[in-house]
Coordinates of C-alpha atoms in Angstrom, one line a residue:
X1 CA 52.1 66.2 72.2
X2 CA 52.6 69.7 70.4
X3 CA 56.2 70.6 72.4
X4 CA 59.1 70.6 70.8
X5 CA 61.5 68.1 73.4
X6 CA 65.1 69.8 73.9
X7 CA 68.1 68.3 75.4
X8 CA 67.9 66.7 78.6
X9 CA 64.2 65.9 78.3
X10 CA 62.2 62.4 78.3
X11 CA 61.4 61.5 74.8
X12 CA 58.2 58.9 75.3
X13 CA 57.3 56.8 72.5
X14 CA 53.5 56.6 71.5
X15 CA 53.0 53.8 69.3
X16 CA 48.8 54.3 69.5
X17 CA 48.9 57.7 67.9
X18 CA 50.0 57.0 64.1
X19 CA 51.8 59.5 62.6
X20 CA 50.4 61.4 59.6
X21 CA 51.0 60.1 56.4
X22 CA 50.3 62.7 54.5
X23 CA 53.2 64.7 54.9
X24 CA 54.7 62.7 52.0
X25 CA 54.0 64.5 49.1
X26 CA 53.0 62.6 46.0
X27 CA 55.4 64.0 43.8
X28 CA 59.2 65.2 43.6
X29 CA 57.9 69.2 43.9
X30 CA 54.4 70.1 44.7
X31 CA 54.7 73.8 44.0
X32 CA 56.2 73.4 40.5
X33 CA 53.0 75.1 39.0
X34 CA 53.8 78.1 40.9
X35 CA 55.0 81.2 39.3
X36 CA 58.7 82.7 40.5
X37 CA 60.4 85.7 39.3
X38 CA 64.0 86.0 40.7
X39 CA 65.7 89.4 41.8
X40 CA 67.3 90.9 39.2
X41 CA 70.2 92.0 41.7
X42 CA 71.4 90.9 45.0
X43 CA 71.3 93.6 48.5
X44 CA 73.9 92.4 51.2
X45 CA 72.2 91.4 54.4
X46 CA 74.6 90.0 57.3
X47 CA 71.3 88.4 58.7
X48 CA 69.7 85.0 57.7
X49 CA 67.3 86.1 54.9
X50 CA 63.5 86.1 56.1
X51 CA 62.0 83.0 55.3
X52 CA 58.4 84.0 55.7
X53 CA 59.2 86.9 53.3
X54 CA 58.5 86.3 49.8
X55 CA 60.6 87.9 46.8
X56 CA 58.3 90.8 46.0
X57 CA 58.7 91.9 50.1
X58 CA 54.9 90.6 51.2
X59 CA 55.1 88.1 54.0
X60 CA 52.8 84.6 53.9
X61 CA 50.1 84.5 56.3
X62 CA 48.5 81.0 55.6
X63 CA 49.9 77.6 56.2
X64 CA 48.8 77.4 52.7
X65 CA 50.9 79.9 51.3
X66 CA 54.3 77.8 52.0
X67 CA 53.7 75.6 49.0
X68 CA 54.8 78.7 46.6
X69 CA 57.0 80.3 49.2
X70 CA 59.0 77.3 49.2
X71 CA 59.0 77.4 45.4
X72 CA 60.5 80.5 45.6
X73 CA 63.1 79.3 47.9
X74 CA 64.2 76.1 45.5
X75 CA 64.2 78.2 42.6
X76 CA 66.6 80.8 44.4
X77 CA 68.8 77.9 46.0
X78 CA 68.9 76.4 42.7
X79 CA 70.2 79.3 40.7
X80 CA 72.9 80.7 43.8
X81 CA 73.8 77.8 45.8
X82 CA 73.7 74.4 43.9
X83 CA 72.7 74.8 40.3
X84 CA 69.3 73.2 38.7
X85 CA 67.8 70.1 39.5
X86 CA 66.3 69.1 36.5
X87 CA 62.4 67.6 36.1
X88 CA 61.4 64.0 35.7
X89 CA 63.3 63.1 32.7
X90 CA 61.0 61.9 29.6
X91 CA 61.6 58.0 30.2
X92 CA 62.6 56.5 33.4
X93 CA 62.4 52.7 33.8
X94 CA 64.1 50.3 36.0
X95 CA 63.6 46.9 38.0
X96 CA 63.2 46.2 41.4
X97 CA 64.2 43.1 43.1
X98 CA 65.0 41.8 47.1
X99 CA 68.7 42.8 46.4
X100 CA 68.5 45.4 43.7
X101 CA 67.2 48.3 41.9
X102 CA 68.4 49.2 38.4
X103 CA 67.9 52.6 37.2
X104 CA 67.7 53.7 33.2
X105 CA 67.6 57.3 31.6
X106 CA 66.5 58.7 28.6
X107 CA 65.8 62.5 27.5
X108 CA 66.6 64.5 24.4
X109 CA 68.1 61.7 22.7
X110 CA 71.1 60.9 25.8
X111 CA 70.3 58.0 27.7
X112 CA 72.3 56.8 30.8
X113 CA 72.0 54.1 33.7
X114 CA 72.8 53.4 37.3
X115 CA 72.0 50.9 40.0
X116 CA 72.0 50.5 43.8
X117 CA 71.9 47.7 45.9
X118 CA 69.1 46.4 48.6
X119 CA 69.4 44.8 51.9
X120 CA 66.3 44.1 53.2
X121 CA 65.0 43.6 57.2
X122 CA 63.4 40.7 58.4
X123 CA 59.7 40.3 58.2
X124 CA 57.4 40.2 54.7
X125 CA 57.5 43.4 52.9
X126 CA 56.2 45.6 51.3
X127 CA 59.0 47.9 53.4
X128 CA 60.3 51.6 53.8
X129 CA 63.1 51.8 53.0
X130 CA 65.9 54.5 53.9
X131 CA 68.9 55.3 50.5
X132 CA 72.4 55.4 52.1
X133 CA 74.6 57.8 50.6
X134 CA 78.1 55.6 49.2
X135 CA 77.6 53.4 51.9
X136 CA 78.4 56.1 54.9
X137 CA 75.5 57.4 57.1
X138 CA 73.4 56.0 60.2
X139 CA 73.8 53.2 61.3
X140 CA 72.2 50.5 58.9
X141 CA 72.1 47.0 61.2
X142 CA 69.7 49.7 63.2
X143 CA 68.4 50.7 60.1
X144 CA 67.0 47.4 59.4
X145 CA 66.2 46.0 62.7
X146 CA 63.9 49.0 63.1
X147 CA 62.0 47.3 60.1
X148 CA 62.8 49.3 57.0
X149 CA 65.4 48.3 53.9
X150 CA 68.9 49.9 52.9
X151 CA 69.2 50.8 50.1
X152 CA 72.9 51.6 49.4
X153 CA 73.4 54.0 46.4
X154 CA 76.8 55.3 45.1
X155 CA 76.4 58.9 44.0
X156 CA 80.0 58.7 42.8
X157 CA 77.9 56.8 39.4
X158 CA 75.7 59.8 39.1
X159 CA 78.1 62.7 39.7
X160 CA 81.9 61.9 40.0
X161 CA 84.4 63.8 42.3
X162 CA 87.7 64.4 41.3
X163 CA 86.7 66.0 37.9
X164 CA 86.8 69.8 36.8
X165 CA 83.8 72.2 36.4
X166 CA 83.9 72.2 33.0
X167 CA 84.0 68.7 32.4
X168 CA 82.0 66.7 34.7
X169 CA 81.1 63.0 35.0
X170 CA 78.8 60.2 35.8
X171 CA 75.2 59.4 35.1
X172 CA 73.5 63.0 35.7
X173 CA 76.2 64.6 32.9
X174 CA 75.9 62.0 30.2
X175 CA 72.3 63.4 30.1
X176 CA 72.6 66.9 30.7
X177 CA 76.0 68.0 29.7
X178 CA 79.3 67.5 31.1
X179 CA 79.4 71.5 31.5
X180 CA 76.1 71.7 33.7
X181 CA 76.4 74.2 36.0
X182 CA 74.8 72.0 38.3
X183 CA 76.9 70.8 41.3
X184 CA 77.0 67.1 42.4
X185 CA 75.1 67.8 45.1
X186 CA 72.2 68.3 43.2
X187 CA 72.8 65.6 40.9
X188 CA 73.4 63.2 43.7
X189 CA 70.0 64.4 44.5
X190 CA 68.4 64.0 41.4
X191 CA 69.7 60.3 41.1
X192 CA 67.6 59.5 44.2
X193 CA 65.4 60.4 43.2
X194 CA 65.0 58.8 40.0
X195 CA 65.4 55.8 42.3
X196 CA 62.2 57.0 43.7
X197 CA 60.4 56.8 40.7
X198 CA 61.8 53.3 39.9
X199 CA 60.4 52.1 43.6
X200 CA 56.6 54.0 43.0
X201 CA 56.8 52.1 39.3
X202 CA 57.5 48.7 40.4
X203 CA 54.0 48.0 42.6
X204 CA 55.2 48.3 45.5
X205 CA 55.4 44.8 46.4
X206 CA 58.8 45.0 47.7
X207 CA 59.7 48.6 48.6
X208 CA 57.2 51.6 50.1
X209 CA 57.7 54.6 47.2
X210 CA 55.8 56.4 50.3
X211 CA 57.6 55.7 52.8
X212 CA 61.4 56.6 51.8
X213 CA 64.2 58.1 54.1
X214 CA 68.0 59.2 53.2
X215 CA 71.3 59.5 55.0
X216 CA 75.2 60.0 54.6
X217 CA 77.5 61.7 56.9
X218 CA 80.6 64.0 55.6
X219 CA 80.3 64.4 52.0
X220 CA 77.1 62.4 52.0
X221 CA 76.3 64.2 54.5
X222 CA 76.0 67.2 52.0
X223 CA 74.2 65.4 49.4
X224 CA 71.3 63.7 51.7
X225 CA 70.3 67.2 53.2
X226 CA 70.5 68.1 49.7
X227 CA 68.2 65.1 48.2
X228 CA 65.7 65.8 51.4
X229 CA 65.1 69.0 50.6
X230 CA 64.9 69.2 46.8
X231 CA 62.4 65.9 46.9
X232 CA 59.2 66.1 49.0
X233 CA 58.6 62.4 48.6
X234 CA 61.3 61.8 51.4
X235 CA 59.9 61.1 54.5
X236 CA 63.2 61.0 56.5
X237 CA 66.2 63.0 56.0
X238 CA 68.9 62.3 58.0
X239 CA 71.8 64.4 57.2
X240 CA 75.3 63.3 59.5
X241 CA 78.0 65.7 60.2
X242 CA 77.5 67.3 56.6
X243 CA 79.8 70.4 57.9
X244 CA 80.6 73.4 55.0
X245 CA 78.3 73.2 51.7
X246 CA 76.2 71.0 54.0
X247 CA 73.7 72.1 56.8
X248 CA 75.7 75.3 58.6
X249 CA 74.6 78.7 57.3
X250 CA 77.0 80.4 54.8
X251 CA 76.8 83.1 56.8
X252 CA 78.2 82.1 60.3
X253 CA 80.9 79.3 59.0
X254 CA 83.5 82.4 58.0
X255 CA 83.5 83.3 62.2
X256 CA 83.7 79.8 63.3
X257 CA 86.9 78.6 61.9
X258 CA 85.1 75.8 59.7
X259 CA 86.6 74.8 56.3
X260 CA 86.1 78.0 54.6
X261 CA 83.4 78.3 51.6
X262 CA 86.1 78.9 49.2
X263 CA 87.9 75.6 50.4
X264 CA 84.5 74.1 50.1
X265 CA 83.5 75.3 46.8
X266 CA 87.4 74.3 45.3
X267 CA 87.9 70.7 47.0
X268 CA 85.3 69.2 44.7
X269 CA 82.4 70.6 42.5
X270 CA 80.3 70.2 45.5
X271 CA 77.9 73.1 44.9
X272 CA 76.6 74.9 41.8
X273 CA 79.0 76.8 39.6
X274 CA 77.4 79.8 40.3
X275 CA 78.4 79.6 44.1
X276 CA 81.9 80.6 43.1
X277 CA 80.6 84.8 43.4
X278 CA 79.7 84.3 46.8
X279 CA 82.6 82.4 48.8
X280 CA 83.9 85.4 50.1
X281 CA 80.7 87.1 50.3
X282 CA 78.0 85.0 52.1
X283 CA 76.1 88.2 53.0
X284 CA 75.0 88.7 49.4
X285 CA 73.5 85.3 49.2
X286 CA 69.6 85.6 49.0
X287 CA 69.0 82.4 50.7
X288 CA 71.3 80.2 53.3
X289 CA 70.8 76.8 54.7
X290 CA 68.2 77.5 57.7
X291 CA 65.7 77.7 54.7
X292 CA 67.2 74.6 52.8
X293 CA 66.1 73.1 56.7
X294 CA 62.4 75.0 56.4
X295 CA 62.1 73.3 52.9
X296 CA 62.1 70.1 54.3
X297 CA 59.2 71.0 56.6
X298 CA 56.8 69.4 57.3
X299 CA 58.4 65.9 56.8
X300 CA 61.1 64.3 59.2
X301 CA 64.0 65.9 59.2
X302 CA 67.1 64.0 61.7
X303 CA 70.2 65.9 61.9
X304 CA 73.3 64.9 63.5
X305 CA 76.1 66.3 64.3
X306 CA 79.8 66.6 66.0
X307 CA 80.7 69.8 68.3
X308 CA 83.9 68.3 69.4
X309 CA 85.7 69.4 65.3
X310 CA 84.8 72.9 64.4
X311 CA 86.0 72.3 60.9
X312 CA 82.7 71.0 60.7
X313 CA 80.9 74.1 61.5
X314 CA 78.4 73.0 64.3
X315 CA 77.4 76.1 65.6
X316 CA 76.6 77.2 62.4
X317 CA 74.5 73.7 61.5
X318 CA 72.5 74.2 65.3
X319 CA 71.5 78.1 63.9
X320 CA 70.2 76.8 61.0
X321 CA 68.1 73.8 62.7
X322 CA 66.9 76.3 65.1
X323 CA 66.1 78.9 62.1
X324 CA 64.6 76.1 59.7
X325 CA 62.3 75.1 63.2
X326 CA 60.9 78.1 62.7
X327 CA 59.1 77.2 59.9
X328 CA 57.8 74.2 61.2
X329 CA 56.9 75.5 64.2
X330 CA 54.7 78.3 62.0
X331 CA 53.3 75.2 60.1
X332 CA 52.1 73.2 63.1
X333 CA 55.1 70.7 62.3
X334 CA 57.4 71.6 65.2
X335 CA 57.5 68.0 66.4
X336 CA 58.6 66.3 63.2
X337 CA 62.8 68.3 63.6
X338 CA 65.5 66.9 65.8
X339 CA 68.7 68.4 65.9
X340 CA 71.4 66.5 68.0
X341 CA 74.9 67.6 69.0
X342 CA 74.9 66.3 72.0
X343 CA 77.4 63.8 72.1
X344 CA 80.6 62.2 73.6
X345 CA 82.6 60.5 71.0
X346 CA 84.5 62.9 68.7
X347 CA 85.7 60.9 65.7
X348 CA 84.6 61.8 62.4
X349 CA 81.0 59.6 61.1
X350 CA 81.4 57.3 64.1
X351 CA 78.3 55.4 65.2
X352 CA 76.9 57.4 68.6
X353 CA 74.9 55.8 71.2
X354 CA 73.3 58.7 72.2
X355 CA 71.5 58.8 68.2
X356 CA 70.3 55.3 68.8
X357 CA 66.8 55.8 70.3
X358 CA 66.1 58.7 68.2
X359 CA 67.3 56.9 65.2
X360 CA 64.4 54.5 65.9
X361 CA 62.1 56.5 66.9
X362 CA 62.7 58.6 63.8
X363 CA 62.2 55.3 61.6
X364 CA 59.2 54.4 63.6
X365 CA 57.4 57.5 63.4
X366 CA 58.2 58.4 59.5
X367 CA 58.5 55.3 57.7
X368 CA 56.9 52.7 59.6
X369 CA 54.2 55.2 61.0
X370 CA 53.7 53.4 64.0
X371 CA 55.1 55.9 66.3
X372 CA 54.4 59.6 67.6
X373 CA 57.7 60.3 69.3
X374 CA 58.4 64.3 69.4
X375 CA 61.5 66.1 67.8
X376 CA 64.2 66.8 70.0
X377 CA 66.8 69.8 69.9
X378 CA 69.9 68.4 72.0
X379 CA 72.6 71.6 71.0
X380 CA 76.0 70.9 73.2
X381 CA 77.1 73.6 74.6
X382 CA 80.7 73.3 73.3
X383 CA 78.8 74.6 69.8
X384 CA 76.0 76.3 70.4
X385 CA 74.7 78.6 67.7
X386 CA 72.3 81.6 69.1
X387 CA 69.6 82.4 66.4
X388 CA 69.1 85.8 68.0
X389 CA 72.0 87.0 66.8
X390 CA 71.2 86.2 63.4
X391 CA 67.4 87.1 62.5
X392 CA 66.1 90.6 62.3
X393 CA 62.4 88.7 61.7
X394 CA 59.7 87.4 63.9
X395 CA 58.3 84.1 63.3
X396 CA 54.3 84.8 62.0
X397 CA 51.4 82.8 63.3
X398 CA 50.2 81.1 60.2
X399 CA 46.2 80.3 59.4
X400 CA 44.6 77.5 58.2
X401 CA 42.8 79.2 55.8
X402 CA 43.0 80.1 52.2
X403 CA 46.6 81.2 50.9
X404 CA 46.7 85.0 50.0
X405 CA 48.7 85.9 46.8
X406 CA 51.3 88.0 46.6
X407 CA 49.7 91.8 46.3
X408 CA 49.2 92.4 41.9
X409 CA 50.4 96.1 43.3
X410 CA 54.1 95.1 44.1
X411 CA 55.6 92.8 41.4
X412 CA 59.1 92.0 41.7
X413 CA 60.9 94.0 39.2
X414 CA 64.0 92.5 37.5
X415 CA 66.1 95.6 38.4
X416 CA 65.3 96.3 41.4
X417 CA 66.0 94.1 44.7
X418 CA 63.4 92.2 47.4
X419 CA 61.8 95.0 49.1
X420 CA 63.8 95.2 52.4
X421 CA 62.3 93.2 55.9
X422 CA 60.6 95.4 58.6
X423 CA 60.5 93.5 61.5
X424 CA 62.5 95.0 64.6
X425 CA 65.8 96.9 64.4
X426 CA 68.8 94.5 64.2
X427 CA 69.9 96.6 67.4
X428 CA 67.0 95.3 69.6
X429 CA 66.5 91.5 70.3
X430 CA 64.0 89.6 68.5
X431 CA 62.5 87.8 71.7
X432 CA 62.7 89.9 75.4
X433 CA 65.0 89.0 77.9
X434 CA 64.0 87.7 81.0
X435 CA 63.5 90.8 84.1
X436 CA 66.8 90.9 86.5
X437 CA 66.0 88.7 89.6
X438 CA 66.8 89.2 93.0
X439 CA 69.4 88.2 94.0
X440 CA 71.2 85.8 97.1
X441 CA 74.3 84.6 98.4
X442 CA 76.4 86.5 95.9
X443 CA 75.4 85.2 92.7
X444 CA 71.9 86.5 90.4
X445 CA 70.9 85.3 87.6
X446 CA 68.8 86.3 84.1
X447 CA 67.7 84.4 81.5
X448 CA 67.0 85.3 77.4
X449 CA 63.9 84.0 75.8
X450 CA 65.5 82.7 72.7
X451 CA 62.7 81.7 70.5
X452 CA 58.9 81.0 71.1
X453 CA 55.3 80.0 69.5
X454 CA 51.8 80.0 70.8
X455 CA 52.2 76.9 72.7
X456 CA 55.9 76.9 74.1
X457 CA 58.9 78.6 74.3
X458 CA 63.3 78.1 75.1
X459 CA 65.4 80.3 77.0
X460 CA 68.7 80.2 76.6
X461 CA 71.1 80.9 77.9
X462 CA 70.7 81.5 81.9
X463 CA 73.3 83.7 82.5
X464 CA 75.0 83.1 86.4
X465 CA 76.6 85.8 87.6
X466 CA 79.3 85.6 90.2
X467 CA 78.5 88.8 92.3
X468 CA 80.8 88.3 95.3
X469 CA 84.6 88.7 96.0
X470 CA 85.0 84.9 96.3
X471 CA 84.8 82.0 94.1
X472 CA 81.3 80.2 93.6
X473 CA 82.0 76.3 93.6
X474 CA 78.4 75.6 93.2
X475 CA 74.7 77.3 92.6
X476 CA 71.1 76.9 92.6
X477 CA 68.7 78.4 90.9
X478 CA 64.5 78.7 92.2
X479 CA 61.7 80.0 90.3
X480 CA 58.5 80.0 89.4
X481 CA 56.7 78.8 86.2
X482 CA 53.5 80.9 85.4
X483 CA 49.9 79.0 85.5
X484 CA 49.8 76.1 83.1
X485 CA 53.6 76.5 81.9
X486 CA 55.7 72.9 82.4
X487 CA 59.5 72.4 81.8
X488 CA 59.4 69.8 78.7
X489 CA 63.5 69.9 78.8
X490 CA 66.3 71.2 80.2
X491 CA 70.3 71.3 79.4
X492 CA 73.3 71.7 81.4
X493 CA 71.7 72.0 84.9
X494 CA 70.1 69.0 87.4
X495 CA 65.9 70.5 86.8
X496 CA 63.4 69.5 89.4
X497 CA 60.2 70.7 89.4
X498 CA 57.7 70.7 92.2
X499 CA 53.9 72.6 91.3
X500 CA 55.1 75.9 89.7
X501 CA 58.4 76.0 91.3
X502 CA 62.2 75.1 89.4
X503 CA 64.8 74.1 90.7
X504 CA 68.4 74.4 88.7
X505 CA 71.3 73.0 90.3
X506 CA 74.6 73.2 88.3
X507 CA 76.6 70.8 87.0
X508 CA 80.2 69.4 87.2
X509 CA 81.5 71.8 84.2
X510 CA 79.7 74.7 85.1
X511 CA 79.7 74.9 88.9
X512 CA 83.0 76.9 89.6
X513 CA 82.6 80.8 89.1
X514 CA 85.5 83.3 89.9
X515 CA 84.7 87.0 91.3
X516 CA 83.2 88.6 88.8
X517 CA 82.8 86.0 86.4
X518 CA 79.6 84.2 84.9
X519 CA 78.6 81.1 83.1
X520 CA 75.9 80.7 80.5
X521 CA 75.4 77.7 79.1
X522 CA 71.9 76.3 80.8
X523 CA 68.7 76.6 79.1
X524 CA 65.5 74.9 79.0
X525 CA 61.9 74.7 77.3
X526 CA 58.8 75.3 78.8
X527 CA 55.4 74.4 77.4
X528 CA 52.5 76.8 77.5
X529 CA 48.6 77.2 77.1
X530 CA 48.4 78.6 73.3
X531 CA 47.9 82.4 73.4
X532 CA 49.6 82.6 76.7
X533 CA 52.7 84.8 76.5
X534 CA 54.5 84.6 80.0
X535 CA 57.3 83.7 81.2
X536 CA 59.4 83.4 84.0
X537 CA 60.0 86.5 86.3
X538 CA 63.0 86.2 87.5
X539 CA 65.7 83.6 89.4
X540 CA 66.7 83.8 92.9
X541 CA 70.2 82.6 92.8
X542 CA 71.9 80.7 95.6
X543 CA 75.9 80.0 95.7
X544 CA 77.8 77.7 97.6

């Protein structure tokens, strides 16, 4: 399958068509070798940065370019959001064992230590195994009955909350300074992935160093997104109602009502020490969180999350799922991202049923690689994030050939800022809306095509219109799919489908539409033949 599944669809499980294993990288950062000059000062920008575009201005081209594009991106998220992640340190050694992994640290004469615990499945190993952030994230009896191991680390041994900036703690400080800049994000990342090199020293008789995964929720939450991204050995990140300093984008959680960045940045040394100049200033960031999502691509990427407590900031996390699926959508990876909101139960970290099958499917396809299931973007409507509103860039259509450097002609210059994006005016919509349809019976209809790539597309929302001088207690909407095009999800609407023709009949919370008033939150996704740009017409809209 190359279509993305969105809420409401059929996810089908293909357990003949492996999964590619070689979307593991080898090491911690493959594009450490690559050259990165930061910008010597910082332009506002109240949209999400352009994460095709590289610092000097020129945009990449090749799939092959990403490698040093999402260098660039680290070495900027390092310096403004969560402080540096430091190398492999000189010595790292450790043991592994059925119930536990020691960890032991030496560089520039400071030596420190840490351990985690192991729960294995059932079965004879070797086994993948998915890192559980202080014992808080999906659900681990599913964990382990889906065939990997938990391994339960506590990042409060590696970087302790409840100390001051200037005088941190744990395992990460003894060795680099108890005045790092660094945040504990970063060094809850880093101690992962020491663990990492513990499990790809030991032989892998017991645990997979190749096949590793990581979760938390809340706090943890914050840290795992953090340890997927920063480590391309991860297969699986699974990231669980991280809310502020987690996955939302800095730039939308100010208009949401979620814990502000300030409150974020104060509660614990969470984030770099360098964050502190932009809490009341997220424009002037050079980076947000839809690219911390994009450098996770092309490896599995599972995020959860909770639309029923806007503290949280889960319009803000959807926006930057949708903006980081643009980046492995562009890489041929738009399958391997699933971002679910979706959900019932609104207690904080609780265990969902509606996560369950993608939880496994997730573990099948990344860390046992016996599965093929596509990604699924499930947004609820009580928080969904519109990426149009926040992009003034168009998603490229990447080769597969050889990368092309960054023009010798325009190197970035210390004192002078990213050359500015040209893509369409902020004024004009990044992807067309859909023509006006006829209309019926009072009500019409129109639809915005929200994002789209060579082989598919999502509009959202429909917008139905309540034309007439009564109230609509019900509508239907009909039309017509070009040649080749096939609904591949839907949300918020009953979808049949016969030949070319839809049919969108509303549901119990949407269905009741005073004079004059509209609803808009239905929306599906379409497949397409690559290279075929259409889309729907129009909708003839029917009330009741």
């Amino acid at each position: 399958m190359t279509a993305l599944a969105v809420a409401g669809a059929v996810t089908v499980l293909t357990t003949t068509a492996p999964a590619e294993a070689a979307l593991v990288a080898a090491v911690e950062d493959e594009g450490a070798d690559c050259p990165v000059t930061l910008p010597g000062s910082l332009t506002a920008n109240s949209r999400l940065p352009d994460p095709f575009r590289r610092i000097d201005g020129t945009r990449i081209s090749a799939k092959s370019d990403w490698r040093c594009r999402r260098e660039e991106t680290k070495k900027l998220a390092e310096r403004y959001v969560y402080g540096e992640k430091p190398a492999k340190p000189a010595s790292v050694t450790g043991t592994v064992s059925s119930t536990n992994i020691t960890v032991n640290v030496s560089h520039n004469g400071r030596s420190s230590s840490f351990s985690a615990s192991v729960q294995l499945p059932s079965g004879s190993g070797p086994f993948p195994a998915v890192v559980v952030l202080g014992g808080f994230g999906a659900d681990t009896a599913a964990i382990r009955a889906a065939g990997a191991a938990v391994i339960n680390y506590d990042p409060y041994a590696v970087g302790r909350e409840g100390t001051p900036r200037n005088n941190k703690q744990g395992a990460f400080y003894t060795i680099y300074g108890a005045t790092s800049t660094t945040g504990l994000l970063m060094a809850w990342s880093w101690g992962v992935s020491r663990i990492i090199d513990v499990v790809a020293q030991s032989g892998g008789t017991i645990l997979k160093a190749d096949a590793m995964g990581v979760t938390g929720c809340s706090r943890f939450g914050k840290g795992a997104f953090v340890v997927g991204a920063f480590d391309q050995r991860i297969a699986l990140t699974m990231p669980i109602e991280s809310g502020s300093a987690g996955v939302p984008i800095f730039r939308g959680i100010p208009g949401e009502g979620a814990q502000s960045l300030s409150s974020a940045y104060g509660e614990q040394p969470w984030l770099g020490d360098a964050f502190g100049s932009f809490t009341g200033n997220p424009n002037n960031l050079p980076v947000d969180t839809h690219q911390m999502v994009a450098m996770v691509a092309p490896r599995g990427l599972f995020i959860m999350d909770n639309p029923h407590i806007v503290n949280l900031g889960p319009k803000s996390a959807s926006v930057a799922a949708l903006g980081g699926a643009e980046v492995y959508k562009a890489l041929g990876a738009g399958e391997n991202i699933t971002y679910w909101s979706d959900i019932q139960n609104g207690s904080h970290c609780a265990n969902r049923p509606e996560w369950s099958t993608p939880l496994q499917q997730n573990i099948q396809k990344f860390l046992l690689k016996t599965g093929n299931a596509p990604g699924a973007i499930r947004i609820s409507s009580r928080a969904a994030g519109n990426l149009a509103e926040w992009r003034d860039w168009q998603t490229p259509t990447l080769s597969d050939g050889p990368s092309t450097p960054p023009s010798p002609s325009t190197p970035p210059s210390p004192s002078t800022p990213p050359s500015p994006s040209t893509p369409p005016s902020p004024s004009t919509p990044p992807s067309p809306s859909v023509s006006p349809p006829p209309t019926g019976s009072g009500c019409s209809a129109t639809g915005t095509v929200q994002t789209q790539w060579a082989t598919g597309y999502v509009i959202q929302p429909v917008t139905v219109t309540n034309n007439g001088t009564s109230t609509v207690n019900g509508w239907t909407l009909t039309f017509t799919l070009p040649a080749g095009h096939a609904v591949t999800g839907s949300w918020n609407a009953t979808v049949t489908t016969s030949g070319q023709t839809v049919t969108a009949r509303n549901v119990s919370f949407n269905g009741t539409i005073p004079p004059g008033g509209s609803v808009a939150n239905f929306g599906y996704q379409v497949s397409r033949p690559s290279g075929n740009t259409q889309v729907p017409a129009g909708y003839t809209c029917t009330a009741s």
